[in-house]
């Protein structure tokens, strides 16, 4: 390996059936997006390797599901402990391959691990039901059983947490699991596979496939009849393709897809709190999250003051290599992603928006994009209907509550939304009117392990985290028991 990171957790091949796969002649270059330097090469797995992972997961299923919930919980708890005791090492790997600042990477490791701990606890609470039957001679009993082999495809923006959020409930419920982690950021996935191994997760129960041929690997994971459930986090267009593929074997599928989050600030809001919430919601991970504020709707009475204070706050950000001290904003993941952000900003400027912060010439310094604030944005501009996935805040002025709701809902997306107001009646009215799976009320972060993360409309199907998150990994079986009357 040609790398500046030294860690025993650095692995260079897929983890299938408890073995590291390092025989492929093809390699994937793993590039640090801050420096454009090669971190290392990882063996490129293909569709045949993916089939081997499905074989292993199917073979491991009977033994894993027959373990008691208490045994599964204990193993998951060990995995959690190992991840947390390697938090700094895992964060350094994550920052190197993904670019987010080290403090944020550490936060992601803890966030990802929190799902493991949560579902270790939840494993023991997969309760059934006894329901009174219509006849006195019978009873209705509902039991919940692990659905079977689970396959997942996860993105590069959260190389750790998007895996644990799916793997932990699957493994807790008694399922076996295969993830195709993003080829841009495989090292975090492989590092937690090593810790899964050390925690005693048996061979075949947790498998990681790293490969550049996403369509072929995706076809195996979505079409093999032995895979009972498929879970995806990524873009809406790719999600639609994968969902159609899942239909060929009528697989249960959950999708966590793109967002277009409105961030609504009413005249009566606490402006300091709203700015604080917006900075985290908009600029976390350099704007590369599905729940990032995408359209900032500000009521006209506070528009000028809010804009000014936002500029002052954003001017404090320091952009640079996330492994260095004091950095708030890292690079974007690829040159292509950076160009897309630039194109959206250029288009908005050409349509009449003006820049309050950020260079209007939009120079691209490697993959770094200056945190930008645009004013005079209108809902019809491309920047208001596309997921920006970059550190750009487009400000849109509105007059009435109804106008804000109408603008917010005028999209096919429905993942996260945010509002800042002190009016309790408005909190209820607007929360109920927003067509979104999640509403942050005076909160810029909605993500945590106790909450049912997920979207409606074209933003997805299913929930991750919370007591609801386990439901996607179990199958309901109904037992009709008769012969009770004498
Ligand atoms: C995502 O961007 O897909 C997930 C964001 C989060 O979990 O907060």
mmCIF file of N, CA and C in Angstrom, residues 274-390:
data_model
loop_
_atom_site.group_PDB
_atom_site.id
_atom_site.type_symbol
_atom_site.label_atom_id
_atom_site.label_comp_id
_atom_site.label_asym_id
_atom_site.label_seq_id
_atom_site.Cartn_x
_atom_site.Cartn_y
_atom_site.Cartn_z
ATOM 1 N N UNK A 274 -31.630 30.221 14.662
ATOM 2 C CA UNK A 274 -31.873 29.829 13.261
ATOM 3 C C UNK A 274 -30.558 29.805 12.475
ATOM 4 N N UNK A 275 -29.697 30.785 12.735
ATOM 5 C CA UNK A 275 -28.395 30.816 12.035
ATOM 6 C C UNK A 275 -27.577 29.593 12.464
ATOM 7 N N UNK A 276 -27.579 29.335 13.765
ATOM 8 C CA UNK A 276 -26.821 28.181 14.268
ATOM 9 C C UNK A 276 -27.314 26.892 13.604
ATOM 10 N N UNK A 277 -28.624 26.758 13.537
ATOM 11 C CA UNK A 277 -29.223 25.559 12.924
ATOM 12 C C UNK A 277 -28.891 25.468 11.444
ATOM 13 N N UNK A 278 -28.922 26.620 10.769
ATOM 14 C CA UNK A 278 -28.655 26.605 9.328
ATOM 15 C C UNK A 278 -27.201 26.253 9.042
ATOM 16 N N UNK A 279 -26.292 26.781 9.848
ATOM 17 C CA UNK A 279 -24.869 26.488 9.590
ATOM 18 C C UNK A 279 -24.627 24.988 9.629
ATOM 19 N N UNK A 280 -25.235 24.315 10.592
ATOM 20 C CA UNK A 280 -24.997 22.873 10.713
ATOM 21 C C UNK A 280 -25.775 22.111 9.642
ATOM 22 N N UNK A 281 -27.004 22.554 9.408
ATOM 23 C CA UNK A 281 -27.823 21.827 8.430
ATOM 24 C C UNK A 281 -27.271 22.004 7.009
ATOM 25 N N UNK A 282 -26.820 23.220 6.699
ATOM 26 C CA UNK A 282 -26.377 23.505 5.325
ATOM 27 C C UNK A 282 -24.939 23.062 5.071
ATOM 28 N N UNK A 283 -24.048 23.344 6.030
ATOM 29 C CA UNK A 283 -22.614 23.212 5.721
ATOM 30 C C UNK A 283 -21.971 21.939 6.278
ATOM 31 N N UNK A 284 -22.756 21.108 7.019
ATOM 32 C CA UNK A 284 -22.224 19.834 7.490
ATOM 33 C C UNK A 284 -21.745 19.039 6.268
ATOM 34 N N UNK A 285 -20.581 18.442 6.397
ATOM 35 C CA UNK A 285 -20.029 17.633 5.298
ATOM 36 C C UNK A 285 -19.968 18.428 3.988
ATOM 37 N N UNK A 286 -19.660 19.737 4.100
ATOM 38 C CA UNK A 286 -19.570 20.624 2.933
ATOM 39 C C UNK A 286 -20.852 20.590 2.090
ATOM 40 N N UNK A 287 -21.965 20.393 2.772
ATOM 41 C CA UNK A 287 -23.246 20.398 2.052
ATOM 42 C C UNK A 287 -23.579 19.078 1.386
ATOM 43 N N UNK A 288 -22.807 18.052 1.662
ATOM 44 C CA UNK A 288 -23.009 16.767 0.968
ATOM 45 C C UNK A 288 -23.786 15.775 1.839
ATOM 46 N N UNK A 289 -24.994 16.146 2.241
ATOM 47 C CA UNK A 289 -25.869 15.173 2.898
ATOM 48 C C UNK A 289 -27.249 15.286 2.267
ATOM 49 N N UNK A 290 -28.015 14.210 2.366
ATOM 50 C CA UNK A 290 -29.368 14.205 1.772
ATOM 51 C C UNK A 290 -30.319 15.086 2.572
ATOM 52 N N UNK A 291 -29.932 15.406 3.837
ATOM 53 C CA UNK A 291 -30.820 16.221 4.675
ATOM 54 C C UNK A 291 -30.336 17.662 4.789
ATOM 55 N N UNK A 292 -29.338 18.041 4.013
ATOM 56 C CA UNK A 292 -28.843 19.418 4.043
ATOM 57 C C UNK A 292 -29.943 20.386 3.611
ATOM 58 N N UNK A 293 -30.021 21.535 4.290
ATOM 59 C CA UNK A 293 -30.929 22.589 3.832
ATOM 60 C C UNK A 293 -30.579 22.905 2.388
ATOM 61 N N UNK A 294 -31.567 22.882 1.509
ATOM 62 C CA UNK A 294 -31.294 23.103 0.081
ATOM 63 C C UNK A 294 -31.893 24.419 -0.403
ATOM 64 N N UNK A 295 -33.018 24.799 0.231
ATOM 65 C CA UNK A 295 -33.664 26.083 -0.105
ATOM 66 C C UNK A 295 -33.911 26.799 1.215
ATOM 67 N N UNK A 296 -33.378 27.995 1.367
ATOM 68 C CA UNK A 296 -33.502 28.709 2.632
ATOM 69 C C UNK A 296 -34.598 29.758 2.443
ATOM 70 N N UNK A 297 -35.751 29.540 3.054
ATOM 71 C CA UNK A 297 -36.895 30.432 2.886
ATOM 72 C C UNK A 297 -36.960 31.372 4.090
ATOM 73 N N UNK A 298 -36.804 32.669 3.851
ATOM 74 C CA UNK A 298 -36.752 33.642 4.945
ATOM 75 C C UNK A 298 -37.907 34.626 4.785
ATOM 76 N N UNK A 299 -38.651 34.830 5.875
ATOM 77 C CA UNK A 299 -39.796 35.753 5.795
ATOM 78 C C UNK A 299 -39.276 37.190 5.650
ATOM 79 N N UNK A 300 -40.056 38.016 4.916
ATOM 80 C CA UNK A 300 -39.504 39.315 4.491
ATOM 81 C C UNK A 300 -39.132 40.260 5.635
ATOM 82 N N UNK A 301 -39.825 40.141 6.816
ATOM 83 C CA UNK A 301 -39.536 41.057 7.926
ATOM 84 C C UNK A 301 -38.128 40.913 8.493
ATOM 85 N N UNK A 302 -37.527 39.742 8.340
ATOM 86 C CA UNK A 302 -36.172 39.535 8.912
ATOM 87 C C UNK A 302 -35.137 39.220 7.826
ATOM 88 N N UNK A 303 -35.567 39.262 6.571
ATOM 89 C CA UNK A 303 -34.699 38.795 5.479
ATOM 90 C C UNK A 303 -33.331 39.490 5.484
ATOM 91 N N UNK A 304 -33.344 40.834 5.578
ATOM 92 C CA UNK A 304 -32.077 41.566 5.456
ATOM 93 C C UNK A 304 -31.162 41.294 6.648
ATOM 94 N N UNK A 305 -31.764 41.317 7.848
ATOM 95 C CA UNK A 305 -30.950 41.089 9.038
ATOM 96 C C UNK A 305 -30.392 39.656 9.051
ATOM 97 N N UNK A 306 -31.266 38.705 8.695
ATOM 98 C CA UNK A 306 -30.846 37.301 8.685
ATOM 99 C C UNK A 306 -29.688 37.116 7.689
ATOM 100 N N UNK A 307 -29.840 37.685 6.502
ATOM 101 C CA UNK A 307 -28.812 37.509 5.454
ATOM 102 C C UNK A 307 -27.473 38.058 5.948
ATOM 103 N N UNK A 308 -27.539 39.234 6.565
ATOM 104 C CA UNK A 308 -26.299 39.876 7.019
ATOM 105 C C UNK A 308 -25.608 39.005 8.083
ATOM 106 N N UNK A 309 -26.418 38.545 9.029
ATOM 107 C CA UNK A 309 -25.817 37.749 10.116
ATOM 108 C C UNK A 309 -25.284 36.409 9.589
ATOM 109 N N UNK A 310 -25.974 35.891 8.582
ATOM 110 C CA UNK A 310 -25.501 34.620 7.997
ATOM 111 C C UNK A 310 -24.146 34.828 7.315
ATOM 112 N N UNK A 311 -24.023 35.925 6.578
ATOM 113 C CA UNK A 311 -22.745 36.225 5.908
ATOM 114 C C UNK A 311 -21.625 36.322 6.951
ATOM 115 N N UNK A 312 -21.901 37.043 8.045
ATOM 116 C CA UNK A 312 -20.872 37.188 9.093
ATOM 117 C C UNK A 312 -20.446 35.825 9.632
ATOM 118 N N UNK A 313 -21.427 34.945 9.818
ATOM 119 C CA UNK A 313 -21.116 33.620 10.394
ATOM 120 C C UNK A 313 -20.343 32.757 9.390
ATOM 121 N N UNK A 314 -20.768 32.773 8.139
ATOM 122 C CA UNK A 314 -20.123 31.915 7.133
ATOM 123 C C UNK A 314 -18.695 32.401 6.842
ATOM 124 N N UNK A 315 -18.494 33.703 6.990
ATOM 125 C CA UNK A 315 -17.145 34.258 6.750
ATOM 126 C C UNK A 315 -16.117 33.688 7.725
ATOM 127 N N UNK A 316 -16.589 33.157 8.855
ATOM 128 C CA UNK A 316 -15.662 32.580 9.851
ATOM 129 C C UNK A 316 -15.162 31.178 9.450
ATOM 130 N N UNK A 317 -15.856 30.530 8.512
ATOM 131 C CA UNK A 317 -15.482 29.145 8.162
ATOM 132 C C UNK A 317 -14.066 29.085 7.599
ATOM 133 N N UNK A 318 -13.351 28.030 8.005
ATOM 134 C CA UNK A 318 -12.047 27.791 7.384
ATOM 135 C C UNK A 318 -12.122 26.529 6.536
ATOM 136 N N UNK A 319 -11.742 26.678 5.282
ATOM 137 C CA UNK A 319 -11.842 25.549 4.354
ATOM 138 C C UNK A 319 -10.447 24.956 4.155
ATOM 139 N N UNK A 320 -10.353 23.656 4.032
ATOM 140 C CA UNK A 320 -9.040 23.063 3.782
ATOM 141 C C UNK A 320 -9.052 21.559 3.990
ATOM 142 N N UNK A 321 -7.861 21.008 4.072
ATOM 143 C CA UNK A 321 -7.680 19.567 4.276
ATOM 144 C C UNK A 321 -8.219 19.222 5.667
ATOM 145 N N UNK A 322 -9.226 18.374 5.716
ATOM 146 C CA UNK A 322 -9.920 18.058 6.960
ATOM 147 C C UNK A 322 -9.052 17.415 8.013
ATOM 148 N N UNK A 323 -7.883 16.926 7.627
ATOM 149 C CA UNK A 323 -7.016 16.288 8.630
ATOM 150 C C UNK A 323 -6.243 17.345 9.427
ATOM 151 N N UNK A 324 -6.300 18.605 8.963
ATOM 152 C CA UNK A 324 -5.571 19.683 9.670
ATOM 153 C C UNK A 324 -6.476 20.311 10.739
ATOM 154 N N UNK A 325 -5.854 20.908 11.748
ATOM 155 C CA UNK A 325 -6.611 21.525 12.849
ATOM 156 C C UNK A 325 -7.459 22.706 12.369
ATOM 157 N N UNK A 326 -8.624 22.856 12.978
ATOM 158 C CA UNK A 326 -9.424 24.070 12.793
ATOM 159 C C UNK A 326 -10.173 24.169 11.481
ATOM 160 N N UNK A 327 -10.235 23.100 10.735
ATOM 161 C CA UNK A 327 -10.920 23.161 9.438
ATOM 162 C C UNK A 327 -12.411 22.853 9.620
ATOM 163 N N UNK A 328 -13.266 23.697 8.993
ATOM 164 C CA UNK A 328 -14.719 23.499 9.095
ATOM 165 C C UNK A 328 -15.295 22.880 7.826
ATOM 166 N N UNK A 329 -14.679 23.203 6.684
ATOM 167 C CA UNK A 329 -15.226 22.751 5.397
ATOM 168 C C UNK A 329 -14.131 22.045 4.617
ATOM 169 N N UNK A 330 -14.392 20.802 4.257
ATOM 170 C CA UNK A 330 -13.427 20.034 3.472
ATOM 171 C C UNK A 330 -13.739 20.130 1.985
ATOM 172 N N UNK A 331 -13.089 19.289 1.200
ATOM 173 C CA UNK A 331 -13.314 19.298 -0.250
ATOM 174 C C UNK A 331 -14.612 18.586 -0.610
ATOM 175 N N UNK A 332 -15.044 18.746 -1.853
ATOM 176 C CA UNK A 332 -16.137 17.911 -2.352
ATOM 177 C C UNK A 332 -15.522 16.609 -2.857
ATOM 178 N N UNK A 333 -16.377 15.617 -3.069
ATOM 179 C CA UNK A 333 -15.851 14.259 -3.246
ATOM 180 C C UNK A 333 -15.075 14.075 -4.551
ATOM 181 N N UNK A 334 -15.560 14.694 -5.639
ATOM 182 C CA UNK A 334 -14.869 14.532 -6.928
ATOM 183 C C UNK A 334 -14.903 15.849 -7.707
ATOM 184 N N UNK A 335 -14.101 15.908 -8.753
ATOM 185 C CA UNK A 335 -14.095 17.096 -9.613
ATOM 186 C C UNK A 335 -15.464 17.255 -10.290
ATOM 187 N N UNK A 336 -16.088 16.117 -10.634
ATOM 188 C CA UNK A 336 -17.392 16.173 -11.309
ATOM 189 C C UNK A 336 -18.454 16.785 -10.373
ATOM 190 N N UNK A 337 -18.397 16.368 -9.108
ATOM 191 C CA UNK A 337 -19.353 16.890 -8.124
ATOM 192 C C UNK A 337 -19.146 18.398 -7.953
ATOM 193 N N UNK A 338 -17.897 18.820 -7.968
ATOM 194 C CA UNK A 338 -17.575 20.239 -7.791
ATOM 195 C C UNK A 338 -18.097 21.036 -8.992
ATOM 196 N N UNK A 339 -17.916 20.475 -10.162
ATOM 197 C CA UNK A 339 -18.386 21.146 -11.385
ATOM 198 C C UNK A 339 -19.905 21.307 -11.372
ATOM 199 N N UNK A 340 -20.604 20.289 -10.845
ATOM 200 C CA UNK A 340 -22.079 20.365 -10.796
ATOM 201 C C UNK A 340 -22.526 21.533 -9.905
ATOM 202 N N UNK A 341 -21.847 21.706 -8.774
ATOM 203 C CA UNK A 341 -22.194 22.817 -7.878
ATOM 204 C C UNK A 341 -21.929 24.143 -8.588
ATOM 205 N N UNK A 342 -20.795 24.212 -9.250
ATOM 206 C CA UNK A 342 -20.421 25.440 -9.970
ATOM 207 C C UNK A 342 -21.480 25.763 -11.039
ATOM 208 N N UNK A 343 -21.929 24.745 -11.774
ATOM 209 C CA UNK A 343 -22.918 24.967 -12.834
ATOM 210 C C UNK A 343 -24.227 25.505 -12.256
ATOM 211 N N UNK A 344 -24.652 24.951 -11.108
ATOM 212 C CA UNK A 344 -25.912 25.420 -10.504
ATOM 213 C C UNK A 344 -25.785 26.873 -10.056
ATOM 214 N N UNK A 345 -24.640 27.219 -9.476
ATOM 215 C CA UNK A 345 -24.440 28.595 -9.013
ATOM 216 C C UNK A 345 -24.365 29.538 -10.223
ATOM 217 N N UNK A 346 -23.623 29.148 -11.237
ATOM 218 C CA UNK A 346 -23.515 29.997 -12.449
ATOM 219 C C UNK A 346 -24.889 30.247 -13.053
ATOM 220 N N UNK A 347 -25.704 29.191 -13.096
ATOM 221 C CA UNK A 347 -27.041 29.323 -13.672
ATOM 222 C C UNK A 347 -27.885 30.305 -12.842
ATOM 223 N N UNK A 348 -27.813 30.157 -11.500
ATOM 224 C CA UNK A 348 -28.596 31.050 -10.637
ATOM 225 C C UNK A 348 -28.149 32.508 -10.835
ATOM 226 N N UNK A 349 -26.839 32.716 -10.935
ATOM 227 C CA UNK A 349 -26.329 34.085 -11.129
ATOM 228 C C UNK A 349 -26.806 34.644 -12.472
ATOM 229 N N UNK A 350 -26.808 33.777 -13.486
ATOM 230 C CA UNK A 350 -27.261 34.231 -14.813
ATOM 231 C C UNK A 350 -28.754 34.555 -14.803
ATOM 232 N N UNK A 351 -29.500 33.905 -13.902
ATOM 233 C CA UNK A 351 -30.962 34.133 -13.841
ATOM 234 C C UNK A 351 -31.338 35.287 -12.918
ATOM 235 N N UNK A 352 -30.360 35.950 -12.307
ATOM 236 C CA UNK A 352 -30.702 37.126 -11.494
ATOM 237 C C UNK A 352 -30.371 37.017 -10.023
ATOM 238 N N UNK A 353 -29.859 35.872 -9.560
ATOM 239 C CA UNK A 353 -29.418 35.784 -8.154
ATOM 240 C C UNK A 353 -28.131 36.589 -8.011
ATOM 241 N N UNK A 354 -27.841 37.020 -6.769
ATOM 242 C CA UNK A 354 -26.541 37.668 -6.545
ATOM 243 C C UNK A 354 -25.841 36.999 -5.373
ATOM 244 N N UNK A 355 -24.518 37.073 -5.407
ATOM 245 C CA UNK A 355 -23.744 36.400 -4.372
ATOM 246 C C UNK A 355 -23.482 37.361 -3.212
ATOM 247 N N UNK A 356 -23.846 36.931 -1.997
ATOM 248 C CA UNK A 356 -23.548 37.726 -0.804
ATOM 249 C C UNK A 356 -22.222 37.287 -0.202
ATOM 250 N N UNK A 357 -21.845 36.052 -0.512
ATOM 251 C CA UNK A 357 -20.586 35.518 0.010
ATOM 252 C C UNK A 357 -20.124 34.414 -0.931
ATOM 253 N N UNK A 358 -18.804 34.299 -1.094
ATOM 254 C CA UNK A 358 -18.274 33.330 -2.063
ATOM 255 C C UNK A 358 -17.873 34.114 -3.285
ATOM 256 N N UNK A 359 -16.927 33.595 -4.028
ATOM 257 C CA UNK A 359 -16.390 34.324 -5.168
ATOM 258 C C UNK A 359 -17.312 34.191 -6.369
ATOM 259 N N UNK A 360 -17.795 35.332 -6.913
ATOM 260 C CA UNK A 360 -18.743 35.258 -8.033
ATOM 261 C C UNK A 360 -18.103 34.676 -9.296
ATOM 262 N N UNK A 361 -16.771 34.672 -9.340
ATOM 263 C CA UNK A 361 -16.134 34.033 -10.505
ATOM 264 C C UNK A 361 -16.067 32.522 -10.339
ATOM 265 N N UNK A 362 -16.439 32.045 -9.131
ATOM 266 C CA UNK A 362 -16.478 30.618 -8.853
ATOM 267 C C UNK A 362 -15.221 29.866 -9.255
ATOM 268 N N UNK A 363 -14.057 30.314 -8.807
ATOM 269 C CA UNK A 363 -12.872 29.547 -9.180
ATOM 270 C C UNK A 363 -12.935 28.188 -8.492
ATOM 271 N N UNK A 364 -12.488 27.169 -9.134
ATOM 272 C CA UNK A 364 -12.467 25.855 -8.491
ATOM 273 C C UNK A 364 -11.027 25.537 -8.141
ATOM 274 N N UNK A 365 -10.796 25.483 -6.829
ATOM 275 C CA UNK A 365 -9.446 25.216 -6.356
ATOM 276 C C UNK A 365 -9.407 23.741 -6.015
ATOM 277 N N UNK A 366 -8.946 22.925 -6.938
ATOM 278 C CA UNK A 366 -9.040 21.479 -6.749
ATOM 279 C C UNK A 366 -10.496 21.122 -6.600
ATOM 280 N N UNK A 367 -10.840 20.419 -5.534
ATOM 281 C CA UNK A 367 -12.231 20.072 -5.301
ATOM 282 C C UNK A 367 -12.834 20.895 -4.162
ATOM 283 N N UNK A 368 -12.211 22.020 -3.868
ATOM 284 C CA UNK A 368 -12.739 22.879 -2.803
ATOM 285 C C UNK A 368 -13.693 23.898 -3.416
ATOM 286 N N UNK A 369 -14.821 24.085 -2.753
ATOM 287 C CA UNK A 369 -15.778 25.083 -3.224
ATOM 288 C C UNK A 369 -16.071 26.029 -2.072
ATOM 289 N N UNK A 370 -15.811 27.316 -2.280
ATOM 290 C CA UNK A 370 -15.975 28.313 -1.210
ATOM 291 C C UNK A 370 -17.415 28.318 -0.704
ATOM 292 N N UNK A 371 -17.615 28.280 0.623
ATOM 293 C CA UNK A 371 -18.985 28.400 1.141
ATOM 294 C C UNK A 371 -19.634 29.655 0.571
ATOM 295 N N UNK A 372 -20.790 29.491 -0.008
ATOM 296 C CA UNK A 372 -21.408 30.556 -0.800
ATOM 297 C C UNK A 372 -22.816 30.840 -0.294
ATOM 298 N N UNK A 373 -23.218 32.128 -0.366
ATOM 299 C CA UNK A 373 -24.603 32.509 -0.040
ATOM 300 C C UNK A 373 -25.140 33.298 -1.230
ATOM 301 N N UNK A 374 -26.273 32.867 -1.745
ATOM 302 C CA UNK A 374 -26.896 33.571 -2.872
ATOM 303 C C UNK A 374 -28.180 34.228 -2.398
ATOM 304 N N UNK A 375 -28.398 35.480 -2.789
ATOM 305 C CA UNK A 375 -29.663 36.153 -2.478
ATOM 306 C C UNK A 375 -30.450 36.352 -3.783
ATOM 307 N N UNK A 376 -31.709 36.793 -3.631
ATOM 308 C CA UNK A 376 -32.609 36.968 -4.797
ATOM 309 C C UNK A 376 -32.794 35.678 -5.582
ATOM 310 N N UNK A 377 -32.794 34.583 -4.906
ATOM 311 C CA UNK A 377 -33.058 33.304 -5.587
ATOM 312 C C UNK A 377 -34.571 33.146 -5.687
ATOM 313 N N UNK A 378 -35.050 32.580 -6.782
ATOM 314 C CA UNK A 378 -36.489 32.332 -6.922
ATOM 315 C C UNK A 378 -36.713 30.821 -7.046
ATOM 316 N N UNK A 379 -37.921 30.370 -6.674
ATOM 317 C CA UNK A 379 -38.185 28.924 -6.704
ATOM 318 C C UNK A 379 -38.049 28.313 -8.096
ATOM 319 N N UNK A 380 -38.132 29.141 -9.157
ATOM 320 C CA UNK A 380 -38.067 28.550 -10.503
ATOM 321 C C UNK A 380 -36.624 28.270 -10.958
ATOM 322 N N UNK A 381 -35.634 28.746 -10.228
ATOM 323 C CA UNK A 381 -34.237 28.519 -10.654
ATOM 324 C C UNK A 381 -33.829 27.060 -10.434
ATOM 325 N N UNK A 382 -32.914 26.583 -11.284
ATOM 326 C CA UNK A 382 -32.474 25.177 -11.184
ATOM 327 C C UNK A 382 -31.897 24.866 -9.800
ATOM 328 N N UNK A 383 -31.272 25.853 -9.187
ATOM 329 C CA UNK A 383 -30.641 25.611 -7.879
ATOM 330 C C UNK A 383 -31.692 25.319 -6.804
ATOM 331 N N UNK A 384 -32.937 25.732 -7.040
ATOM 332 C CA UNK A 384 -34.001 25.497 -6.058
ATOM 333 C C UNK A 384 -34.717 24.169 -6.295
ATOM 334 N N UNK A 385 -34.483 23.547 -7.454
ATOM 335 C CA UNK A 385 -35.181 22.278 -7.683
ATOM 336 C C UNK A 385 -34.209 21.094 -7.744
ATOM 337 N N UNK A 386 -32.900 21.381 -7.728
ATOM 338 C CA UNK A 386 -31.902 20.294 -7.730
ATOM 339 C C UNK A 386 -31.269 20.171 -6.358
ATOM 340 N N UNK A 387 -30.896 18.947 -6.012
ATOM 341 C CA UNK A 387 -30.171 18.759 -4.755
ATOM 342 C C UNK A 387 -28.749 19.275 -4.998
ATOM 343 N N UNK A 388 -28.346 20.327 -4.251
ATOM 344 C CA UNK A 388 -27.075 21.008 -4.571
ATOM 345 C C UNK A 388 -25.873 20.127 -4.219
ATOM 346 N N UNK A 389 -25.899 19.510 -3.064
ATOM 347 C CA UNK A 389 -24.784 18.675 -2.580
ATOM 348 C C UNK A 389 -23.467 19.452 -2.595
ATOM 349 N N UNK A 390 -23.529 20.656 -2.086
ATOM 350 C CA UNK A 390 -22.337 21.491 -1.981
ATOM 351 C C UNK A 390 -22.634 22.631 -1.020
#
